[in-house]
Amino acid sequence: SWFIWYCGVRTYSSCAEAALVGAALTLAPPPSDTARGRLVSGRLLAASSVGALALAVRPTAAIILLPLLATYAATCTRLAAATALAMALVACTVVAALTVVVDRLCYGRWLFAAARFVQFNLLTGGSAYYGTHPWHWYLSAALPAALGAHAPLVLLGLWRARGRWARAPAWAVATALGALSLAPHKELRFVLPLFHPLLLGYAGSALHAAPPSQRRWWIRGLIIFN
């Protein structure tokens, strides 16, 4: 993907957010495993801890992770849902406490950086100083540009997705896009955590399901266009 080549190699907090969200999804046991009684508390704790780190890096990760967590809890058994929610609460509490201590050591006073982030970007609109875009910019410009030649595969993967958990990333993307569109300041890099790993996962699923001959043509087309 040209977008990962362009944005993913930079020292942006959005890149760390995308990597941590992807790692959290990879570490979490599939809901189908928990339904069969194979609840792995260690993996849930690991996934929750990495997700909490994503929140510490960029609080905007909450608009991605909360819909995923809600769908996960609704899809699993009651025991798995309760465990996942408890692990998420514990991990977020510990990471928030650690970030407060680190900020105290670095700034020399007590503060909560995530609250300052929300205050500056949403409550006071300070981010508008760096430029503004219309409310539909993410849908009309940023996301189509980021997807590029992957858009047909993403749409095919979305159409083939079956089950609540398979569609959860798409709902998380829709929720996050709606929330991000409320802020006047918009940037292309802000869609990186939505593009990778969430939407590219659907492209990978569609590519994996394609016959080998079609897959080769898809890969050649992606190489040429990118």
PDB file of N, CA and C in Angstrom, residues 63-137:
ATOM      1  N   ILE A  63     -12.012   5.573  20.313  1.00  0.00           N
ATOM      2  CA  ILE A  63     -13.144   5.507  19.386  1.00  0.00           C
ATOM      3  C   ILE A  63     -13.020   4.309  18.448  1.00  0.00           C
ATOM      4  N   ILE A  64     -11.863   3.652  18.449  1.00  0.00           N
ATOM      5  CA  ILE A  64     -11.687   2.410  17.696  1.00  0.00           C
ATOM      6  C   ILE A  64     -11.883   1.200  18.597  1.00  0.00           C
ATOM      7  N   LEU A  65     -11.267   1.242  19.773  1.00  0.00           N
ATOM      8  CA  LEU A  65     -11.239   0.073  20.650  1.00  0.00           C
ATOM      9  C   LEU A  65     -12.556  -0.156  21.380  1.00  0.00           C
ATOM     10  N   LEU A  66     -13.260   0.906  21.753  1.00  0.00           N
ATOM     11  CA  LEU A  66     -14.506   0.721  22.496  1.00  0.00           C
ATOM     12  C   LEU A  66     -15.573  -0.025  21.684  1.00  0.00           C
ATOM     13  N   PRO A  67     -15.812   0.317  20.399  1.00  0.00           N
ATOM     14  CA  PRO A  67     -16.764  -0.490  19.624  1.00  0.00           C
ATOM     15  C   PRO A  67     -16.318  -1.940  19.468  1.00  0.00           C
ATOM     16  N   LEU A  68     -15.009  -2.159  19.316  1.00  0.00           N
ATOM     17  CA  LEU A  68     -14.505  -3.524  19.200  1.00  0.00           C
ATOM     18  C   LEU A  68     -14.710  -4.296  20.500  1.00  0.00           C
ATOM     19  N   LEU A  69     -14.434  -3.639  21.627  1.00  0.00           N
ATOM     20  CA  LEU A  69     -14.611  -4.294  22.923  1.00  0.00           C
ATOM     21  C   LEU A  69     -16.078  -4.612  23.176  1.00  0.00           C
ATOM     22  N   ALA A  70     -16.967  -3.676  22.826  1.00  0.00           N
ATOM     23  CA  ALA A  70     -18.398  -3.909  23.018  1.00  0.00           C
ATOM     24  C   ALA A  70     -18.885  -5.084  22.177  1.00  0.00           C
ATOM     25  N   THR A  71     -18.444  -5.148  20.927  1.00  0.00           N
ATOM     26  CA  THR A  71     -18.849  -6.260  20.066  1.00  0.00           C
ATOM     27  C   THR A  71     -18.259  -7.564  20.560  1.00  0.00           C
ATOM     28  N   TYR A  72     -17.021  -7.521  21.011  1.00  0.00           N
ATOM     29  CA  TYR A  72     -16.372  -8.726  21.539  1.00  0.00           C
ATOM     30  C   TYR A  72     -17.138  -9.264  22.742  1.00  0.00           C
ATOM     31  N   ALA A  73     -17.500  -8.352  23.649  1.00  0.00           N
ATOM     32  CA  ALA A  73     -18.232  -8.779  24.842  1.00  0.00           C
ATOM     33  C   ALA A  73     -19.610  -9.329  24.487  1.00  0.00           C
ATOM     34  N   ALA A  74     -20.249  -8.757  23.465  1.00  0.00           N
ATOM     35  CA  ALA A  74     -21.567  -9.227  23.058  1.00  0.00           C
ATOM     36  C   ALA A  74     -21.512 -10.554  22.319  1.00  0.00           C
ATOM     37  N   THR A  75     -20.356 -10.891  21.754  1.00  0.00           N
ATOM     38  CA  THR A  75     -20.215 -12.109  20.961  1.00  0.00           C
ATOM     39  C   THR A  75     -19.769 -13.292  21.805  1.00  0.00           C
ATOM     40  N   CYS A  76     -18.992 -13.030  22.862  1.00  0.00           N
ATOM     41  CA  CYS A  76     -18.453 -14.104  23.694  1.00  0.00           C
ATOM     42  C   CYS A  76     -19.499 -14.623  24.677  1.00  0.00           C
ATOM     43  N   THR A  77     -19.095 -15.646  25.411  1.00  0.00           N
ATOM     44  CA  THR A  77     -19.896 -16.126  26.521  1.00  0.00           C
ATOM     45  C   THR A  77     -19.869 -15.090  27.642  1.00  0.00           C
ATOM     46  N   ARG A  78     -20.756 -15.248  28.606  1.00  0.00           N
ATOM     47  CA  ARG A  78     -20.812 -14.275  29.708  1.00  0.00           C
ATOM     48  C   ARG A  78     -19.508 -14.246  30.487  1.00  0.00           C
ATOM     49  N   LEU A  79     -18.921 -15.408  30.717  1.00  0.00           N
ATOM     50  CA  LEU A  79     -17.665 -15.461  31.453  1.00  0.00           C
ATOM     51  C   LEU A  79     -16.564 -14.752  30.691  1.00  0.00           C
ATOM     52  N   ALA A  80     -16.488 -14.999  29.385  1.00  0.00           N
ATOM     53  CA  ALA A  80     -15.462 -14.351  28.575  1.00  0.00           C
ATOM     54  C   ALA A  80     -15.683 -12.847  28.513  1.00  0.00           C
ATOM     55  N   ALA A  81     -16.936 -12.424  28.388  1.00  0.00           N
ATOM     56  CA  ALA A  81     -17.234 -10.996  28.324  1.00  0.00           C
ATOM     57  C   ALA A  81     -16.848 -10.308  29.626  1.00  0.00           C
ATOM     58  N   ALA A  82     -17.207 -10.920  30.758  1.00  0.00           N
ATOM     59  CA  ALA A  82     -16.862 -10.328  32.046  1.00  0.00           C
ATOM     60  C   ALA A  82     -15.350 -10.255  32.234  1.00  0.00           C
ATOM     61  N   THR A  83     -14.658 -11.317  31.808  1.00  0.00           N
ATOM     62  CA  THR A  83     -13.205 -11.322  31.931  1.00  0.00           C
ATOM     63  C   THR A  83     -12.570 -10.268  31.046  1.00  0.00           C
ATOM     64  N   ALA A  84     -13.053 -10.140  29.815  1.00  0.00           N
ATOM     65  CA  ALA A  84     -12.500  -9.145  28.893  1.00  0.00           C
ATOM     66  C   ALA A  84     -12.705  -7.731  29.428  1.00  0.00           C
ATOM     67  N   LEU A  85     -13.902  -7.447  29.942  1.00  0.00           N
ATOM     68  CA  LEU A  85     -14.174  -6.115  30.471  1.00  0.00           C
ATOM     69  C   LEU A  85     -13.329  -5.836  31.712  1.00  0.00           C
ATOM     70  N   ALA A  86     -13.168  -6.847  32.570  1.00  0.00           N
ATOM     71  CA  ALA A  86     -12.353  -6.663  33.768  1.00  0.00           C
ATOM     72  C   ALA A  86     -10.890  -6.433  33.410  1.00  0.00           C
ATOM     73  N   MET A  87     -10.384  -7.208  32.457  1.00  0.00           N
ATOM     74  CA  MET A  87      -8.995  -7.035  32.031  1.00  0.00           C
ATOM     75  C   MET A  87      -8.783  -5.650  31.431  1.00  0.00           C
ATOM     76  N   ALA A  88      -9.738  -5.194  30.625  1.00  0.00           N
ATOM     77  CA  ALA A  88      -9.615  -3.875  30.016  1.00  0.00           C
ATOM     78  C   ALA A  88      -9.593  -2.789  31.081  1.00  0.00           C
ATOM     79  N   LEU A  89     -10.452  -2.912  32.093  1.00  0.00           N
ATOM     80  CA  LEU A  89     -10.508  -1.919  33.163  1.00  0.00           C
ATOM     81  C   LEU A  89      -9.208  -1.890  33.951  1.00  0.00           C
ATOM     82  N   VAL A  90      -8.689  -3.065  34.289  1.00  0.00           N
ATOM     83  CA  VAL A  90      -7.445  -3.145  35.055  1.00  0.00           C
ATOM     84  C   VAL A  90      -6.287  -2.562  34.255  1.00  0.00           C
ATOM     85  N   ALA A  91      -6.184  -2.962  32.985  1.00  0.00           N
ATOM     86  CA  ALA A  91      -5.074  -2.496  32.152  1.00  0.00           C
ATOM     87  C   ALA A  91      -5.119  -0.980  31.971  1.00  0.00           C
ATOM     88  N   CYS A  92      -6.299  -0.430  31.714  1.00  0.00           N
ATOM     89  CA  CYS A  92      -6.420   1.015  31.522  1.00  0.00           C
ATOM     90  C   CYS A  92      -6.088   1.775  32.800  1.00  0.00           C
ATOM     91  N   THR A  93      -6.508   1.237  33.941  1.00  0.00           N
ATOM     92  CA  THR A  93      -6.208   1.890  35.213  1.00  0.00           C
ATOM     93  C   THR A  93      -4.711   1.914  35.486  1.00  0.00           C
ATOM     94  N   VAL A  94      -4.043   0.775  35.272  1.00  0.00           N
ATOM     95  CA  VAL A  94      -2.604   0.694  35.527  1.00  0.00           C
ATOM     96  C   VAL A  94      -1.832   1.597  34.572  1.00  0.00           C
ATOM     97  N   VAL A  95      -2.158   1.539  33.283  1.00  0.00           N
ATOM     98  CA  VAL A  95      -1.440   2.355  32.305  1.00  0.00           C
ATOM     99  C   VAL A  95      -1.688   3.841  32.556  1.00  0.00           C
ATOM    100  N   ALA A  96      -2.930   4.218  32.904  1.00  0.00           N
ATOM    101  CA  ALA A  96      -3.219   5.627  33.199  1.00  0.00           C
ATOM    102  C   ALA A  96      -2.414   6.105  34.401  1.00  0.00           C
ATOM    103  N   ALA A  97      -2.315   5.264  35.425  1.00  0.00           N
ATOM    104  CA  ALA A  97      -1.535   5.641  36.599  1.00  0.00           C
ATOM    105  C   ALA A  97      -0.056   5.811  36.250  1.00  0.00           C
ATOM    106  N   LEU A  98       0.466   4.905  35.433  1.00  0.00           N
ATOM    107  CA  LEU A  98       1.872   5.003  35.033  1.00  0.00           C
ATOM    108  C   LEU A  98       2.134   6.259  34.206  1.00  0.00           C
ATOM    109  N   THR A  99       1.212   6.590  33.295  1.00  0.00           N
ATOM    110  CA  THR A  99       1.411   7.788  32.475  1.00  0.00           C
ATOM    111  C   THR A  99       1.365   9.057  33.329  1.00  0.00           C
ATOM    112  N   VAL A 100       0.499   9.062  34.342  1.00  0.00           N
ATOM    113  CA  VAL A 100       0.433  10.221  35.236  1.00  0.00           C
ATOM    114  C   VAL A 100       1.755  10.381  35.990  1.00  0.00           C
ATOM    115  N   VAL A 101       2.329   9.266  36.441  1.00  0.00           N
ATOM    116  CA  VAL A 101       3.601   9.321  37.160  1.00  0.00           C
ATOM    117  C   VAL A 101       4.719   9.789  36.236  1.00  0.00           C
ATOM    118  N   VAL A 102       4.751   9.256  35.012  1.00  0.00           N
ATOM    119  CA  VAL A 102       5.779   9.667  34.050  1.00  0.00           C
ATOM    120  C   VAL A 102       5.652  11.155  33.725  1.00  0.00           C
ATOM    121  N   ASP A 103       4.420  11.619  33.511  1.00  0.00           N
ATOM    122  CA  ASP A 103       4.216  13.045  33.234  1.00  0.00           C
ATOM    123  C   ASP A 103       4.622  13.905  34.423  1.00  0.00           C
ATOM    124  N   ARG A 104       4.395  13.409  35.622  1.00  0.00           N
ATOM    125  CA  ARG A 104       4.812  14.146  36.827  1.00  0.00           C
ATOM    126  C   ARG A 104       6.332  14.282  36.868  1.00  0.00           C
ATOM    127  N   LEU A 105       7.039  13.227  36.508  1.00  0.00           N
ATOM    128  CA  LEU A 105       8.499  13.270  36.513  1.00  0.00           C
ATOM    129  C   LEU A 105       9.036  14.191  35.412  1.00  0.00           C
ATOM    130  N   CYS A 106       8.344  14.197  34.258  1.00  0.00           N
ATOM    131  CA  CYS A 106       8.843  14.977  33.117  1.00  0.00           C
ATOM    132  C   CYS A 106       8.445  16.442  33.181  1.00  0.00           C
ATOM    133  N   TYR A 107       7.219  16.725  33.590  1.00  0.00           N
ATOM    134  CA  TYR A 107       6.731  18.100  33.616  1.00  0.00           C
ATOM    135  C   TYR A 107       6.974  18.795  34.958  1.00  0.00           C
ATOM    136  N   GLY A 108       7.202  17.995  35.992  1.00  0.00           N
ATOM    137  CA  GLY A 108       7.423  18.586  37.296  1.00  0.00           C
ATOM    138  C   GLY A 108       6.157  18.952  38.036  1.00  0.00           C
ATOM    139  N   ARG A 109       5.006  18.571  37.507  1.00  0.00           N
ATOM    140  CA  ARG A 109       3.725  18.826  38.174  1.00  0.00           C
ATOM    141  C   ARG A 109       2.735  17.754  37.749  1.00  0.00           C
ATOM    142  N   TRP A 110       1.685  17.643  38.538  1.00  0.00           N
ATOM    143  CA  TRP A 110       0.677  16.629  38.252  1.00  0.00           C
ATOM    144  C   TRP A 110      -0.248  17.099  37.121  1.00  0.00           C
ATOM    145  N   LEU A 111      -0.442  16.251  36.146  1.00  0.00           N
ATOM    146  CA  LEU A 111      -1.400  16.533  35.078  1.00  0.00           C
ATOM    147  C   LEU A 111      -1.773  15.222  34.400  1.00  0.00           C
ATOM    148  N   PHE A 112      -2.886  15.270  33.676  1.00  0.00           N
ATOM    149  CA  PHE A 112      -3.366  14.096  32.934  1.00  0.00           C
ATOM    150  C   PHE A 112      -3.384  14.476  31.462  1.00  0.00           C
ATOM    151  N   ALA A 113      -2.403  13.987  30.719  1.00  0.00           N
ATOM    152  CA  ALA A 113      -2.195  14.425  29.339  1.00  0.00           C
ATOM    153  C   ALA A 113      -3.396  14.129  28.453  1.00  0.00           C
ATOM    154  N   ALA A 114      -4.075  13.013  28.696  1.00  0.00           N
ATOM    155  CA  ALA A 114      -5.226  12.659  27.862  1.00  0.00           C
ATOM    156  C   ALA A 114      -6.334  13.697  27.991  1.00  0.00           C
ATOM    157  N   ALA A 115      -6.534  14.215  29.211  1.00  0.00           N
ATOM    158  CA  ALA A 115      -7.548  15.246  29.412  1.00  0.00           C
ATOM    159  C   ALA A 115      -7.162  16.531  28.687  1.00  0.00           C
ATOM    160  N   ARG A 116      -5.885  16.863  28.706  1.00  0.00           N
ATOM    161  CA  ARG A 116      -5.425  18.041  27.984  1.00  0.00           C
ATOM    162  C   ARG A 116      -5.618  17.849  26.469  1.00  0.00           C
ATOM    163  N   PHE A 117      -5.399  16.642  26.003  1.00  0.00           N
ATOM    164  CA  PHE A 117      -5.586  16.317  24.583  1.00  0.00           C
ATOM    165  C   PHE A 117      -7.030  16.565  24.167  1.00  0.00           C
ATOM    166  N   VAL A 118      -7.972  16.060  24.968  1.00  0.00           N
ATOM    167  CA  VAL A 118      -9.390  16.236  24.660  1.00  0.00           C
ATOM    168  C   VAL A 118      -9.782  17.698  24.749  1.00  0.00           C
ATOM    169  N   GLN A 119      -9.280  18.386  25.773  1.00  0.00           N
ATOM    170  CA  GLN A 119      -9.621  19.792  25.952  1.00  0.00           C
ATOM    171  C   GLN A 119      -9.140  20.631  24.771  1.00  0.00           C
ATOM    172  N   PHE A 120      -7.906  20.409  24.341  1.00  0.00           N
ATOM    173  CA  PHE A 120      -7.337  21.221  23.264  1.00  0.00           C
ATOM    174  C   PHE A 120      -8.005  20.932  21.923  1.00  0.00           C
ATOM    175  N   ASN A 121      -8.231  19.649  21.620  1.00  0.00           N
ATOM    176  CA  ASN A 121      -8.711  19.279  20.290  1.00  0.00           C
ATOM    177  C   ASN A 121     -10.222  19.371  20.144  1.00  0.00           C
ATOM    178  N   LEU A 122     -10.978  19.097  21.205  1.00  0.00           N
ATOM    179  CA  LEU A 122     -12.430  19.040  21.085  1.00  0.00           C
ATOM    180  C   LEU A 122     -13.134  20.202  21.779  1.00  0.00           C
ATOM    181  N   LEU A 123     -12.778  20.457  23.030  1.00  0.00           N
ATOM    182  CA  LEU A 123     -13.532  21.435  23.814  1.00  0.00           C
ATOM    183  C   LEU A 123     -13.219  22.873  23.403  1.00  0.00           C
ATOM    184  N   THR A 124     -11.939  23.170  23.196  1.00  0.00           N
ATOM    185  CA  THR A 124     -11.564  24.540  22.828  1.00  0.00           C
ATOM    186  C   THR A 124     -11.317  24.715  21.340  1.00  0.00           C
ATOM    187  N   GLY A 125     -11.229  23.615  20.589  1.00  0.00           N
ATOM    188  CA  GLY A 125     -11.010  23.713  19.156  1.00  0.00           C
ATOM    189  C   GLY A 125      -9.663  24.275  18.780  1.00  0.00           C
ATOM    190  N   GLY A 126      -8.665  24.095  19.639  1.00  0.00           N
ATOM    191  CA  GLY A 126      -7.345  24.645  19.371  1.00  0.00           C
ATOM    192  C   GLY A 126      -6.670  24.050  18.156  1.00  0.00           C
ATOM    193  N   SER A 127      -7.035  22.818  17.801  1.00  0.00           N
ATOM    194  CA  SER A 127      -6.398  22.178  16.651  1.00  0.00           C
ATOM    195  C   SER A 127      -6.740  22.875  15.338  1.00  0.00           C
ATOM    196  N   ALA A 128      -7.828  23.658  15.324  1.00  0.00           N
ATOM    197  CA  ALA A 128      -8.208  24.374  14.099  1.00  0.00           C
ATOM    198  C   ALA A 128      -7.128  25.348  13.654  1.00  0.00           C
ATOM    199  N   TYR A 129      -6.235  25.710  14.561  1.00  0.00           N
ATOM    200  CA  TYR A 129      -5.126  26.595  14.206  1.00  0.00           C
ATOM    201  C   TYR A 129      -4.263  25.993  13.105  1.00  0.00           C
ATOM    202  N   TYR A 130      -4.202  24.663  13.047  1.00  0.00           N
ATOM    203  CA  TYR A 130      -3.351  23.972  12.082  1.00  0.00           C
ATOM    204  C   TYR A 130      -4.074  23.678  10.773  1.00  0.00           C
ATOM    205  N   GLY A 131      -5.274  24.198  10.593  1.00  0.00           N
ATOM    206  CA  GLY A 131      -6.007  24.014   9.351  1.00  0.00           C
ATOM    207  C   GLY A 131      -7.315  23.281   9.586  1.00  0.00           C
ATOM    208  N   THR A 132      -8.290  23.548   8.729  1.00  0.00           N
ATOM    209  CA  THR A 132      -9.599  22.923   8.859  1.00  0.00           C
ATOM    210  C   THR A 132     -10.026  22.331   7.521  1.00  0.00           C
ATOM    211  N   HIS A 133     -10.922  21.362   7.608  1.00  0.00           N
ATOM    212  CA  HIS A 133     -11.515  20.730   6.437  1.00  0.00           C
ATOM    213  C   HIS A 133     -13.013  20.582   6.675  1.00  0.00           C
ATOM    214  N   PRO A 134     -13.807  20.412   5.616  1.00  0.00           N
ATOM    215  CA  PRO A 134     -15.247  20.184   5.802  1.00  0.00           C
ATOM    216  C   PRO A 134     -15.502  18.858   6.505  1.00  0.00           C
ATOM    217  N   TRP A 135     -16.709  18.720   7.042  1.00  0.00           N
ATOM    218  CA  TRP A 135     -17.025  17.548   7.868  1.00  0.00           C
ATOM    219  C   TRP A 135     -16.908  16.244   7.091  1.00  0.00           C
ATOM    220  N   HIS A 136     -17.125  16.274   5.778  1.00  0.00           N
ATOM    221  CA  HIS A 136     -17.145  15.041   4.985  1.00  0.00           C
ATOM    222  C   HIS A 136     -15.776  14.690   4.417  1.00  0.00           C
ATOM    223  N   TRP A 137     -14.725  15.393   4.806  1.00  0.00           N
ATOM    224  CA  TRP A 137     -13.420  15.237   4.164  1.00  0.00           C
ATOM    225  C   TRP A 137     -12.859  13.827   4.292  1.00  0.00           C
TER     226      TRP A 137
END
